[in-house]
XYZ file of C-alpha atoms in Angstrom:
714
model
C -0.228 0.160 -0.113
C 2.474 2.530 1.217
C 4.523 1.989 -2.493
C 1.591 2.401 -4.390
C 1.003 5.401 -2.577
C 4.735 6.723 -3.363
C 4.773 5.621 -6.835
C 1.903 7.177 -8.125
C 1.317 10.264 -5.946
C 5.333 12.095 -5.835
C 8.212 9.172 -8.056
C 8.943 6.598 -10.068
C 8.327 2.955 -9.397
C 12.485 2.685 -8.413
C 11.802 5.023 -6.217
C 9.381 4.690 -4.051
C 11.560 0.774 -3.989
C 14.008 2.944 -2.757
C 12.307 4.438 0.737
C 10.470 1.500 1.481
C 12.964 -0.293 1.424
C 15.041 2.665 4.250
C 12.453 2.268 6.521
C 11.640 2.892 9.377
C 11.738 6.313 9.637
C 11.032 8.010 14.052
C 10.203 11.179 12.219
C 10.611 13.755 9.569
C 14.265 14.793 10.250
C 15.041 11.030 10.760
C 13.218 10.407 7.362
C 15.530 13.336 5.074
C 18.383 11.906 6.586
C 18.140 8.618 4.856
C 16.934 9.783 2.228
C 19.941 12.504 1.256
C 22.491 10.005 0.879
C 20.529 7.888 -1.877
C 21.540 9.562 -5.083
C 18.613 9.979 -7.509
C 16.257 10.558 -3.894
C 15.826 14.372 -3.544
C 13.938 15.411 -0.177
C 11.954 16.775 -2.383
C 10.225 14.149 -2.874
C 9.007 13.847 -0.221
C 8.089 17.692 0.306
C 5.547 16.518 -2.944
C 3.514 13.613 -1.851
C 2.558 15.938 1.843
C 1.666 18.578 -0.239
C -0.883 16.250 -2.615
C -2.027 14.748 0.747
C -2.524 17.439 1.931
C -4.467 19.157 -1.105
C -6.041 15.045 -0.847
C -7.163 15.631 2.873
C -8.923 19.437 1.909
C -10.668 17.808 -0.894
C -12.346 15.012 1.468
C -13.236 18.116 4.200
C -14.572 20.116 1.199
C -16.618 17.066 -0.275
C -18.159 16.459 2.905
C -19.143 19.664 3.435
C -21.174 19.727 -0.082
C -22.217 16.219 0.974
C -24.551 17.857 3.455
C -25.852 21.269 1.506
C -26.966 18.604 -0.964
C -28.822 16.198 1.696
C -31.053 18.889 1.614
C -31.864 18.653 -2.149
C -31.831 15.466 -2.035
C -34.697 15.268 0.619
C -37.324 18.135 -1.759
C -36.573 16.046 -5.098
C -37.811 12.535 -3.450
C -41.395 14.689 -2.246
C -41.663 15.808 -5.807
C -41.558 11.973 -6.428
C -44.024 10.518 -4.002
C -47.534 11.491 -3.484
C -46.759 15.344 -1.199
C -47.511 18.414 -3.324
C -44.835 20.562 -5.378
C -46.022 23.538 -3.654
C -45.524 22.207 0.173
C -42.371 20.378 -1.321
C -40.351 24.212 -2.327
C -42.008 27.482 -1.629
C -43.581 29.562 -4.282
C -42.609 27.119 -6.943
C -43.894 27.320 -10.329
C -46.569 24.871 -10.550
C -47.336 25.423 -14.305
C -45.162 27.268 -17.358
C -44.536 31.005 -15.691
C -47.613 33.409 -17.216
C -45.005 35.216 -18.501
C -44.205 33.031 -21.058
C -45.383 32.467 -24.539
C -48.406 32.274 -24.568
C -48.411 29.728 -26.523
C -45.578 27.644 -24.920
C -46.115 24.159 -23.733
C -43.462 22.686 -21.661
C -42.643 18.926 -21.635
C -43.038 17.624 -18.299
C -39.039 17.142 -17.544
C -38.531 20.273 -18.824
C -41.462 21.662 -16.192
C -39.257 19.297 -13.244
C -35.533 20.832 -14.705
C -37.811 25.183 -14.231
C -38.680 23.436 -10.487
C -35.073 21.650 -9.826
C -33.606 25.480 -11.307
C -35.918 28.142 -8.969
C -34.832 25.082 -5.981
C -31.083 25.365 -5.934
C -31.698 28.770 -6.550
C -33.734 30.354 -3.296
C -31.306 28.311 -2.114
C -28.749 30.041 -3.573
C -26.767 26.691 -4.752
C -24.761 27.224 -7.692
C -25.171 24.209 -10.018
C -25.458 22.886 -13.917
C -27.790 21.487 -15.785
C -26.435 18.988 -18.047
C -29.228 17.451 -20.057
C -28.134 15.932 -23.355
C -28.153 18.047 -26.349
C -31.427 18.734 -28.112
C -33.064 18.342 -24.866
C -33.978 22.168 -24.111
C -31.646 23.512 -21.674
C -32.777 26.866 -23.167
C -36.431 26.509 -22.547
C -35.580 25.706 -19.357
C -33.476 29.113 -18.274
C -35.939 31.202 -19.822
C -38.552 30.174 -17.800
C -36.821 30.371 -14.835
C -35.900 33.571 -15.019
C -39.701 34.400 -16.232
C -40.594 32.909 -13.346
C -38.031 35.386 -10.920
C -40.079 37.791 -12.567
C -43.434 36.486 -12.145
C -42.593 36.049 -8.026
C -40.526 38.853 -7.328
C -41.817 41.660 -9.296
C -40.228 44.020 -7.269
C -36.692 43.118 -6.602
C -35.813 44.483 -9.904
C -32.785 41.195 -10.403
C -30.728 41.574 -12.726
C -29.299 37.932 -14.828
C -26.236 37.888 -16.926
C -26.144 35.240 -19.501
C -22.797 34.179 -21.588
C -22.336 32.319 -24.323
C -20.082 31.717 -27.373
C -20.543 34.150 -29.718
C -22.309 32.788 -32.226
C -25.179 31.928 -29.784
C -25.260 35.059 -29.124
C -27.839 35.965 -31.776
C -30.584 32.745 -31.165
C -30.548 33.963 -27.058
C -31.746 36.673 -27.695
C -34.769 35.393 -30.097
C -35.541 32.752 -27.731
C -35.763 35.010 -24.843
C -38.584 37.441 -27.815
C -40.361 34.209 -28.321
C -40.133 32.620 -25.473
C -40.213 35.004 -23.043
C -41.483 38.660 -24.372
C -42.377 40.436 -20.921
C -38.704 39.962 -20.184
C -36.106 43.018 -21.247
C -33.738 42.013 -22.860
C -29.978 43.333 -23.174
C -26.848 42.561 -25.235
C -23.279 43.707 -24.657
C -20.644 43.520 -28.149
C -19.908 44.987 -30.493
C -16.187 47.289 -31.064
C -14.450 49.007 -27.584
C -15.942 51.784 -28.867
C -19.908 50.361 -29.038
C -19.015 48.438 -25.699
C -17.748 51.917 -24.749
C -21.224 53.728 -24.797
C -22.704 50.270 -24.566
C -21.228 50.136 -20.288
C -22.272 53.931 -19.498
C -25.769 53.266 -21.181
C -26.724 50.293 -19.685
C -25.395 51.218 -15.867
C -28.021 52.977 -14.708
C -30.521 51.278 -17.525
C -33.963 48.803 -16.675
C -33.191 45.869 -17.764
C -34.069 41.802 -16.259
C -31.263 40.068 -18.786
C -27.328 40.922 -20.163
C -26.386 38.520 -22.333
C -23.150 38.532 -24.007
C -20.117 36.714 -25.091
C -17.485 34.725 -22.950
C -15.033 37.042 -25.715
C -16.945 40.128 -24.067
C -17.401 39.031 -20.241
C -13.416 38.458 -19.618
C -12.230 40.966 -22.469
C -10.257 44.404 -21.680
C -9.594 46.030 -18.527
C -12.858 47.714 -19.598
C -15.305 45.208 -19.893
C -14.294 42.891 -16.809
C -14.672 46.079 -14.611
C -18.057 46.401 -16.219
C -19.325 42.791 -15.434
C -17.295 42.467 -11.496
C -16.833 45.564 -10.276
C -20.063 48.148 -11.809
C -22.838 45.306 -12.660
C -24.509 43.626 -9.250
C -25.761 40.499 -10.993
C -28.932 38.469 -8.762
C -27.380 35.309 -11.296
C -24.938 34.111 -13.871
C -25.900 31.707 -16.181
C -23.056 30.523 -18.513
C -23.655 28.896 -21.249
C -21.934 26.159 -22.464
C -20.020 25.278 -19.232
C -17.920 23.140 -20.118
C -15.190 26.268 -20.649
C -15.057 26.570 -17.313
C -12.888 23.216 -16.773
C -9.665 24.631 -16.133
C -8.988 25.670 -12.575
C -5.895 27.605 -13.991
C -7.267 28.747 -17.422
C -7.209 32.857 -17.927
C -10.949 32.085 -18.851
C -11.910 30.753 -15.607
C -9.818 33.389 -13.501
C -11.564 36.301 -15.169
C -15.048 34.280 -15.040
C -14.488 33.098 -11.390
C -14.417 37.428 -10.154
C -17.536 37.994 -11.928
C -19.974 37.581 -8.568
C -23.675 36.286 -8.169
C -25.945 34.615 -5.046
C -25.635 32.006 -7.559
C -24.272 30.207 -10.360
C -25.690 28.296 -13.721
C -23.461 26.544 -15.502
C -25.160 24.780 -18.379
C -23.380 21.683 -20.436
C -24.553 19.335 -22.602
C -21.619 16.700 -21.515
C -21.980 14.359 -18.908
C -19.461 14.914 -16.127
C -15.539 13.457 -16.725
C -13.882 10.304 -13.597
C -11.469 13.218 -13.843
C -10.664 14.644 -10.567
C -9.526 19.015 -11.904
C -11.873 18.853 -13.680
C -14.736 18.393 -11.219
C -12.796 20.350 -8.655
C -12.413 23.075 -11.199
C -16.205 22.844 -11.965
C -16.383 22.425 -7.683
C -14.878 25.527 -7.392
C -16.508 27.779 -9.949
C -19.954 27.211 -8.479
C -19.292 27.569 -4.858
C -16.183 29.462 -4.083
C -17.246 30.682 -0.693
C -16.512 26.256 0.466
C -13.096 26.490 -1.896
C -12.153 29.508 -1.468
C -9.582 28.207 1.874
C -8.741 24.590 0.548
C -7.558 26.514 -2.414
C -3.830 26.698 -1.669
C -3.601 23.062 -0.728
C -5.816 22.129 -3.426
C -4.013 23.227 -6.286
C -1.025 21.200 -5.041
C -3.574 18.778 -6.802
C -2.713 20.635 -10.213
C 0.076 20.544 -10.371
C 0.724 17.184 -10.390
C 1.334 15.473 -13.778
C -2.392 14.815 -15.268
C -1.755 10.698 -14.950
C -0.901 10.654 -11.311
C -5.130 11.616 -11.134
C -6.058 8.190 -12.872
C -3.934 6.670 -9.365
C -6.389 4.805 -6.505
C -5.528 8.053 -5.130
C -8.254 9.813 -6.862
C -10.309 7.466 -8.241
C -11.898 6.901 -4.344
C -12.324 10.380 -4.596
C -13.711 10.878 -8.282
C -16.466 8.722 -6.961
C -17.382 10.013 -3.840
C -16.646 13.716 -5.294
C -19.870 12.872 -8.591
C -21.617 10.992 -5.946
C -21.617 13.944 -4.046
C -21.801 16.541 -6.721
C -25.847 14.917 -7.773
C -28.102 17.078 -5.573
C -26.047 19.872 -7.831
C -26.159 18.081 -11.224
C -29.076 17.936 -13.361
C -28.414 15.165 -16.440
C -31.530 13.532 -18.800
C -30.924 11.739 -21.583
C -33.618 10.993 -24.776
C -33.470 7.740 -23.806
C -34.788 8.291 -20.640
C -37.509 10.981 -20.638
C -38.118 11.876 -24.853
C -40.823 8.404 -25.226
C -42.373 9.954 -28.859
C -39.149 10.684 -29.978
C -39.089 9.314 -34.116
C -36.859 6.218 -34.405
C -32.904 6.403 -35.121
C -30.990 3.934 -37.616
C -27.595 4.388 -37.647
C -25.276 1.806 -40.388
C -21.924 1.882 -42.021
C -22.372 2.115 -46.291
C -18.637 1.190 -46.935
C -17.062 2.479 -49.920
C -14.590 1.197 -51.925
C -11.278 3.110 -53.635
C -10.133 3.862 -56.352
C -7.506 2.638 -58.225
C -5.285 6.168 -57.909
C -7.005 5.461 -54.163
C -4.794 2.263 -53.317
C -2.150 3.990 -55.035
C -2.011 7.098 -52.933
C -2.613 5.186 -49.814
C -0.181 2.002 -50.322
C 2.327 5.008 -50.696
C 1.178 6.544 -47.312
C 1.688 3.655 -45.846
C 4.955 3.478 -47.066
C 6.018 7.046 -46.024
C 4.510 6.127 -42.571
C 5.939 3.176 -41.449
C 9.601 4.312 -40.298
C 7.957 6.514 -38.367
C 4.859 4.958 -36.591
C 7.904 2.112 -35.468
C 10.420 4.783 -34.089
C 6.828 7.354 -32.256
C 5.323 3.460 -30.752
C 1.877 3.710 -29.564
C 2.653 7.085 -28.570
C 0.816 9.635 -29.967
C 3.542 12.444 -30.995
C 1.844 16.016 -31.545
C 2.583 17.580 -35.444
C 4.325 14.318 -35.997
C 1.542 11.446 -35.566
C -0.379 13.879 -37.083
C 0.905 14.379 -40.157
C 1.455 10.809 -40.484
C -2.323 9.527 -39.643
C -3.711 12.774 -42.087
C -1.678 11.723 -44.790
C -3.944 8.036 -44.038
C -7.317 9.360 -43.644
C -7.010 12.262 -46.549
C -5.910 9.059 -49.146
C -9.266 7.431 -47.950
C -11.463 10.023 -47.688
C -10.540 11.499 -51.506
C -7.331 11.028 -54.364
C -7.241 14.982 -54.911
C -6.158 16.545 -51.462
C -2.519 15.099 -52.962
C -1.694 16.371 -56.114
C -0.978 13.644 -58.310
C -3.391 15.626 -61.349
C -1.135 18.221 -61.889
C 2.377 17.980 -62.715
C 5.406 19.390 -62.129
C 5.692 21.081 -65.738
C 2.024 22.423 -65.937
C 2.321 23.857 -63.009
C 5.449 25.478 -64.122
C 3.228 26.388 -67.488
C 0.019 27.711 -64.979
C 2.588 29.558 -62.786
C 3.302 31.663 -66.095
C 0.862 32.496 -67.449
C -1.394 33.513 -64.323
C 1.540 36.280 -64.120
C -0.989 38.447 -66.343
C -3.591 38.689 -63.734
C -4.043 42.179 -62.240
C -3.771 39.368 -58.326
C -0.358 38.585 -60.035
C 1.287 40.824 -62.474
C 3.861 41.821 -59.742
C 4.810 38.131 -57.571
C 7.741 36.397 -58.426
C 7.490 33.997 -60.527
C 9.047 31.599 -58.987
C 7.262 31.861 -55.608
C 4.405 31.024 -57.654
C 5.293 28.166 -58.947
C 6.995 27.484 -55.133
C 3.067 27.942 -53.804
C 1.494 25.788 -56.430
C 4.015 22.712 -56.080
C 2.079 22.791 -52.248
C -1.462 22.843 -53.139
C -3.105 19.897 -54.209
C -5.607 18.999 -57.019
C -9.166 20.596 -55.696
C -6.738 23.345 -54.503
C -5.612 23.630 -58.213
C -8.086 23.123 -59.832
C -10.435 25.224 -57.758
C -7.233 28.050 -58.474
C -7.482 27.404 -62.594
C -12.050 27.697 -62.347
C -11.065 31.329 -61.036
C -8.992 33.404 -62.845
C -9.130 33.409 -66.755
C -6.301 33.358 -67.519
C -5.538 29.773 -66.893
C -9.602 28.128 -67.508
C -7.339 26.275 -69.752
C -5.241 23.716 -67.658
C -8.581 23.126 -65.037
C -9.598 19.493 -65.037
C -12.690 17.852 -66.922
C -15.589 17.728 -64.104
C -15.867 14.213 -63.740
C -12.631 14.691 -61.641
C -14.060 15.386 -58.958
C -15.914 12.149 -58.496
C -12.714 10.190 -59.415
C -13.319 8.875 -55.538
C -15.353 5.463 -53.574
C -16.981 7.647 -50.879
C -18.282 10.610 -53.561
C -19.966 7.348 -55.638
C -21.553 5.636 -53.077
C -22.345 10.052 -51.687
C -23.970 10.838 -54.639
C -26.001 7.349 -55.094
C -27.487 7.685 -51.813
C -28.749 11.029 -52.330
C -30.389 10.448 -56.019
C -32.192 7.885 -53.472
C -33.114 10.257 -50.708
C -34.461 13.123 -52.478
C -36.319 10.492 -54.261
C -37.595 9.403 -50.828
C -37.836 12.933 -50.446
C -35.319 13.452 -47.403
C -33.461 16.577 -46.747
C -29.169 15.097 -45.702
C -26.769 16.600 -43.126
C -23.496 15.843 -44.430
C -20.232 16.807 -42.258
C -16.390 16.610 -43.170
C -13.140 16.964 -41.024
C -12.501 18.322 -44.208
C -12.964 21.998 -45.937
C -11.335 20.389 -49.121
C -13.966 18.025 -48.876
C -16.603 20.166 -48.409
C -15.456 22.164 -51.315
C -14.638 19.170 -53.599
C -18.862 18.151 -52.819
C -19.659 21.877 -53.406
C -18.330 21.847 -56.341
C -19.875 18.759 -57.934
C -23.322 19.414 -56.596
C -22.970 22.675 -58.429
C -22.371 20.623 -61.812
C -25.183 18.775 -60.795
C -27.881 21.367 -59.949
C -27.929 19.905 -56.061
C -29.261 23.275 -54.271
C -26.453 23.518 -50.658
C -26.435 24.858 -48.077
C -21.925 25.913 -46.193
C -21.114 26.619 -42.845
C -17.637 26.044 -41.841
C -15.720 28.309 -39.168
C -14.501 31.147 -41.590
C -18.380 31.696 -42.203
C -19.195 34.627 -40.610
C -20.729 34.380 -36.937
C -22.987 36.692 -37.991
C -24.183 34.884 -40.932
C -24.795 31.092 -39.291
C -27.989 31.890 -37.549
C -29.234 33.029 -40.626
C -27.909 29.864 -42.533
C -29.541 27.732 -40.063
C -32.521 29.282 -40.389
C -32.797 28.920 -44.103
C -32.230 25.274 -43.936
C -35.276 25.012 -41.747
C -37.769 27.055 -43.766
C -36.600 26.176 -48.054
C -37.567 22.331 -48.283
C -35.855 23.740 -51.716
C -33.082 23.041 -50.459
C -31.327 19.601 -49.654
C -27.935 19.538 -48.771
C -26.459 21.348 -45.629
C -22.710 20.387 -45.529
C -20.904 21.443 -41.768
C -17.586 21.476 -41.533
C -17.200 19.056 -37.413
C -16.124 21.286 -35.606
C -18.109 24.616 -36.488
C -21.691 22.630 -37.043
C -21.364 19.783 -34.922
C -23.160 21.225 -32.055
C -26.086 23.463 -31.203
C -27.483 23.781 -33.936
C -30.956 22.965 -34.099
C -31.793 21.406 -38.127
C -34.861 19.084 -37.539
C -35.576 19.856 -40.939
C -33.023 17.148 -42.097
C -33.531 14.105 -41.326
C -30.242 12.146 -42.991
C -27.109 12.753 -41.485
C -24.359 11.811 -43.384
C -20.743 11.681 -41.998
C -18.384 12.117 -44.833
C -15.067 11.323 -42.492
C -14.947 10.111 -38.946
C -13.483 12.936 -36.094
C -10.970 11.427 -33.488
C -13.128 11.990 -30.996
C -16.741 9.906 -31.824
C -19.039 12.316 -29.249
C -18.313 14.746 -32.004
C -19.573 12.911 -34.312
C -22.504 12.246 -31.876
C -23.749 15.364 -31.231
C -23.056 16.411 -35.041
C -25.644 13.432 -35.897
C -28.014 15.593 -32.825
C -28.917 18.304 -35.089
C -31.621 16.094 -36.329
C -32.153 13.564 -33.439
C -33.367 15.651 -31.214
C -36.833 17.534 -29.949
C -38.963 18.724 -32.179
C -37.969 15.617 -34.997
C -40.970 14.037 -36.868
C -39.645 11.522 -39.424
C -37.432 8.785 -38.348
C -33.719 9.660 -38.815
C -30.734 7.558 -40.595
C -27.566 8.663 -39.299
C -25.267 6.754 -42.258
C -20.952 6.322 -42.108
C -18.991 6.840 -45.117
C -15.700 4.302 -44.689
C -13.412 3.650 -46.465
C -12.579 -0.623 -46.374
C -9.202 -1.847 -45.280
C -8.369 1.655 -44.705
C -7.384 3.675 -40.973
C -10.708 4.256 -40.933
C -11.762 1.117 -39.937
C -10.131 0.900 -37.415
C -10.808 4.232 -35.810
C -14.585 3.153 -36.322
C -13.416 0.251 -34.256
C -11.836 2.225 -31.658
C -14.035 5.034 -32.117
C -17.398 2.456 -30.537
C -15.603 0.320 -28.500
C -14.868 4.466 -25.977
C -18.192 5.646 -26.336
C -20.177 2.331 -25.042
C -17.097 2.390 -22.421
C -17.224 6.546 -21.537
C -20.835 8.474 -22.058
C -18.892 11.806 -21.677
C -17.235 14.780 -24.068
C -14.016 13.713 -22.972
C -11.737 17.082 -22.738
C -8.214 17.597 -21.073
C -10.406 20.479 -19.410
C -8.496 23.193 -21.759
C -8.857 25.180 -24.766
C -5.943 24.302 -26.399
C -4.533 21.364 -27.370
C -5.375 17.965 -28.791
C -8.282 16.837 -26.174
C -7.556 13.748 -24.278
C -9.836 11.268 -26.119
C -8.655 12.381 -29.544
C -4.701 11.679 -27.731
C -5.416 7.932 -26.911
C -7.433 7.348 -30.363
C -4.252 8.580 -32.509
C -1.731 6.679 -29.843
C -4.720 3.895 -30.198
C -4.228 3.580 -34.045
C -0.044 4.529 -34.244
C -0.052 1.016 -32.115
C -2.632 -0.727 -35.058
C -0.339 0.366 -37.456
C 2.713 -0.308 -35.941
C 1.709 -3.598 -35.347
C 0.797 -4.723 -38.742
C 3.693 -3.337 -39.944
C 5.988 -5.650 -37.609
C 3.307 -8.350 -39.000
C 4.312 -7.082 -42.640
C 8.155 -7.238 -41.477
C 7.685 -11.017 -39.799
C 5.849 -12.847 -42.020
C 8.539 -11.187 -44.880
C 6.358 -9.250 -46.463
C 7.935 -6.936 -49.926
C 7.083 -3.876 -48.996
C 6.917 -2.600 -52.406
C 4.860 -5.606 -53.658
C 1.827 -3.802 -53.661
C 3.514 -0.531 -55.282
C 0.550 0.571 -58.418
C 1.668 -0.125 -62.149
C 1.444 2.538 -64.541
C 0.512 5.079 -63.031
C 2.018 8.995 -62.771
C 4.621 9.635 -60.152
C 3.716 10.710 -57.006
C 4.411 14.309 -55.695
C 7.180 14.566 -53.147
C 5.399 14.389 -49.489
C 6.755 17.638 -48.124
C 5.664 18.296 -45.011
C 4.022 21.630 -46.455
C 2.363 20.029 -48.232
C 0.807 17.635 -45.738
C 0.256 20.343 -43.568
C -2.272 21.943 -47.294
C -5.088 20.268 -46.048
C -6.077 21.189 -42.152
C -9.261 19.739 -39.927
C -10.589 22.969 -38.846
C -9.759 23.078 -36.035
C -9.246 26.703 -36.200
C -12.767 27.500 -36.307
C -14.432 28.467 -32.987
C -17.192 26.599 -31.117
C -20.364 26.995 -32.484
C -23.428 26.116 -29.889
C -26.702 27.484 -31.595
C -28.577 27.281 -28.698
C -31.620 24.872 -29.645
C -35.242 25.953 -30.168
C -36.542 22.670 -27.822
C -40.596 23.907 -27.290
C -43.354 22.261 -28.734
C -45.912 24.462 -28.970
C -48.929 23.115 -28.518
C -53.055 23.451 -27.526
C -55.159 20.622 -25.701
C -55.921 20.125 -22.407
C -53.224 20.014 -18.987
C -52.426 17.738 -16.847
C -52.416 17.865 -13.945
C -49.147 20.073 -12.995
C -47.908 18.102 -9.523
C -48.667 15.084 -11.104
C -46.830 15.582 -14.082
C -43.847 16.581 -11.808
C -44.144 13.923 -10.302
C -44.166 11.392 -13.651
C -41.541 13.028 -14.562
C -38.684 12.755 -11.547
C -39.789 9.039 -11.779
C -39.887 8.909 -15.788
C -35.733 10.665 -15.664
C -33.260 9.753 -13.402
C -31.809 12.702 -12.538
C -27.128 11.768 -12.402
C -24.449 12.990 -12.717
């Protein structure tokens, strides 16, 4: 036991063995003397151990305090599931939809329960997390709560702050106007000059709700001072609360300074088995409990992340999640939506074309030495480049340069110098730029500029990929069935290729990527939902895979998989959510005999083992899930190469004959086609309300049913 403590908290296994061999220790001084005599072990090891253990001790005290607070909440909620009336369970709780909401708003049973749960914790000044699965209407529950507070306390002049990702601001305001028109809602955004004027106007203005973005809430000094010192808030609501999982980030620190008696975090993802994230969230919603333990808790955060997977933290993770249960409300679709249409998921296997097969094998051979050197570990850009080439080859050959040879590029470079845009450019530099462009980019270039139009390939060049053949057949069938389609891809160049194809096939479409202007995104969503003539919506998974309500489509096609399988699952939820009236088809295009098969297998296992979207709690770098996926894929490749060598397989045996020579795979060329990772997280808040007339069930009975049928879980 002692050995395990040491080896997992403060030192290596070898150091732990040495420390154990030196026992017994009379006191700290004796310990210091003995370990100082041993090379490779310093007294700092013991100091680190003690500071970490003090951190865990403080955490234990905190968990005990939180558990005590949660008992009262649990007692009230348990009454809701019994014979007690709602009014007896919580004073001034909304037993029906608040009158200040829109006249046609009809909350579902689980949403009414959510509003009551939020009201209960607000009245007790206990901050909380609403973590309903995406698509269950967290937005309307929040709006209904604020409408109820206004109705119950008309003379209080409460002000509420709602902090959201940039792309959701417009939709939040629209939802307030639609579902709580009597609330005075203002927004805070714009240029520095505009925000300066807003600060002056808002300070004394009579408003109920102020909606702003994370960027402005934690913006420059004047913005931060306005939110944290000048204004007095009754509640602070943070949409996409999982953005606050990093205790040590600048964003976290800035937003912690915005004080209010009550904080609410909204997230569509469940809590992780990660002690740092749990402590970060607890600290954010209950800072008054954590401030006295802050110093000792930071010792836990200073230790390497893998340390926290030791048994020292596992029991605390379990306890922390259990303790948080009264403060976290999470419902899944399968728990509360008994009338949601059926969802069918399937794989459409795609065959590679001859050129794809050649490119894929060559990419494998280029990666052989790198993969064997890396072993099972993911090493940043190196592993990303290896896997990226394989993924590109499995998707489309035009993500490489094969059709535009060097000789053609030199002629094109000479011709394009006639364009006003390039007339002062250096010929050699233009050639260099073209050499690292893909066939897809060069084809677009030829189409764009008249001087090089003659070098453009026939439009059929876009069709020479297994996935494209399969996709076009599917779209033809779905059009015949009058089904509209969402297509998600990791690669913006794939979306460019699809746009070029759709233009030649007269397929009406819209496209949304990370480069789409923020103020245009909601308009695109509305246009697709309202115009039945638009049969396809193209979206990059990063920019369009979260929060958008696209129930006008009943087919979701994942053109290529994300390293994090939960991101693909969230993308599917754009169509499979409240408001969907038709059965939903989820189709994943997977190329046979490629790394995509391994991605699917590993990702599917991950989904079965973990209900959560994993993250490292930081805004930078890869998520933990992505790193694990890459590590697993590298391991698969390494074992494949080792088997080939052991079996005496000739590395070049499968090389293709009579195919044009491959363009050099320079690092620059590899970097040309990138994932749409720079796209800001877009979470356009859902209009997840059932607008209905008709007879209402007894409200107390509805709440009892909702509690029984919808588990409150972490």
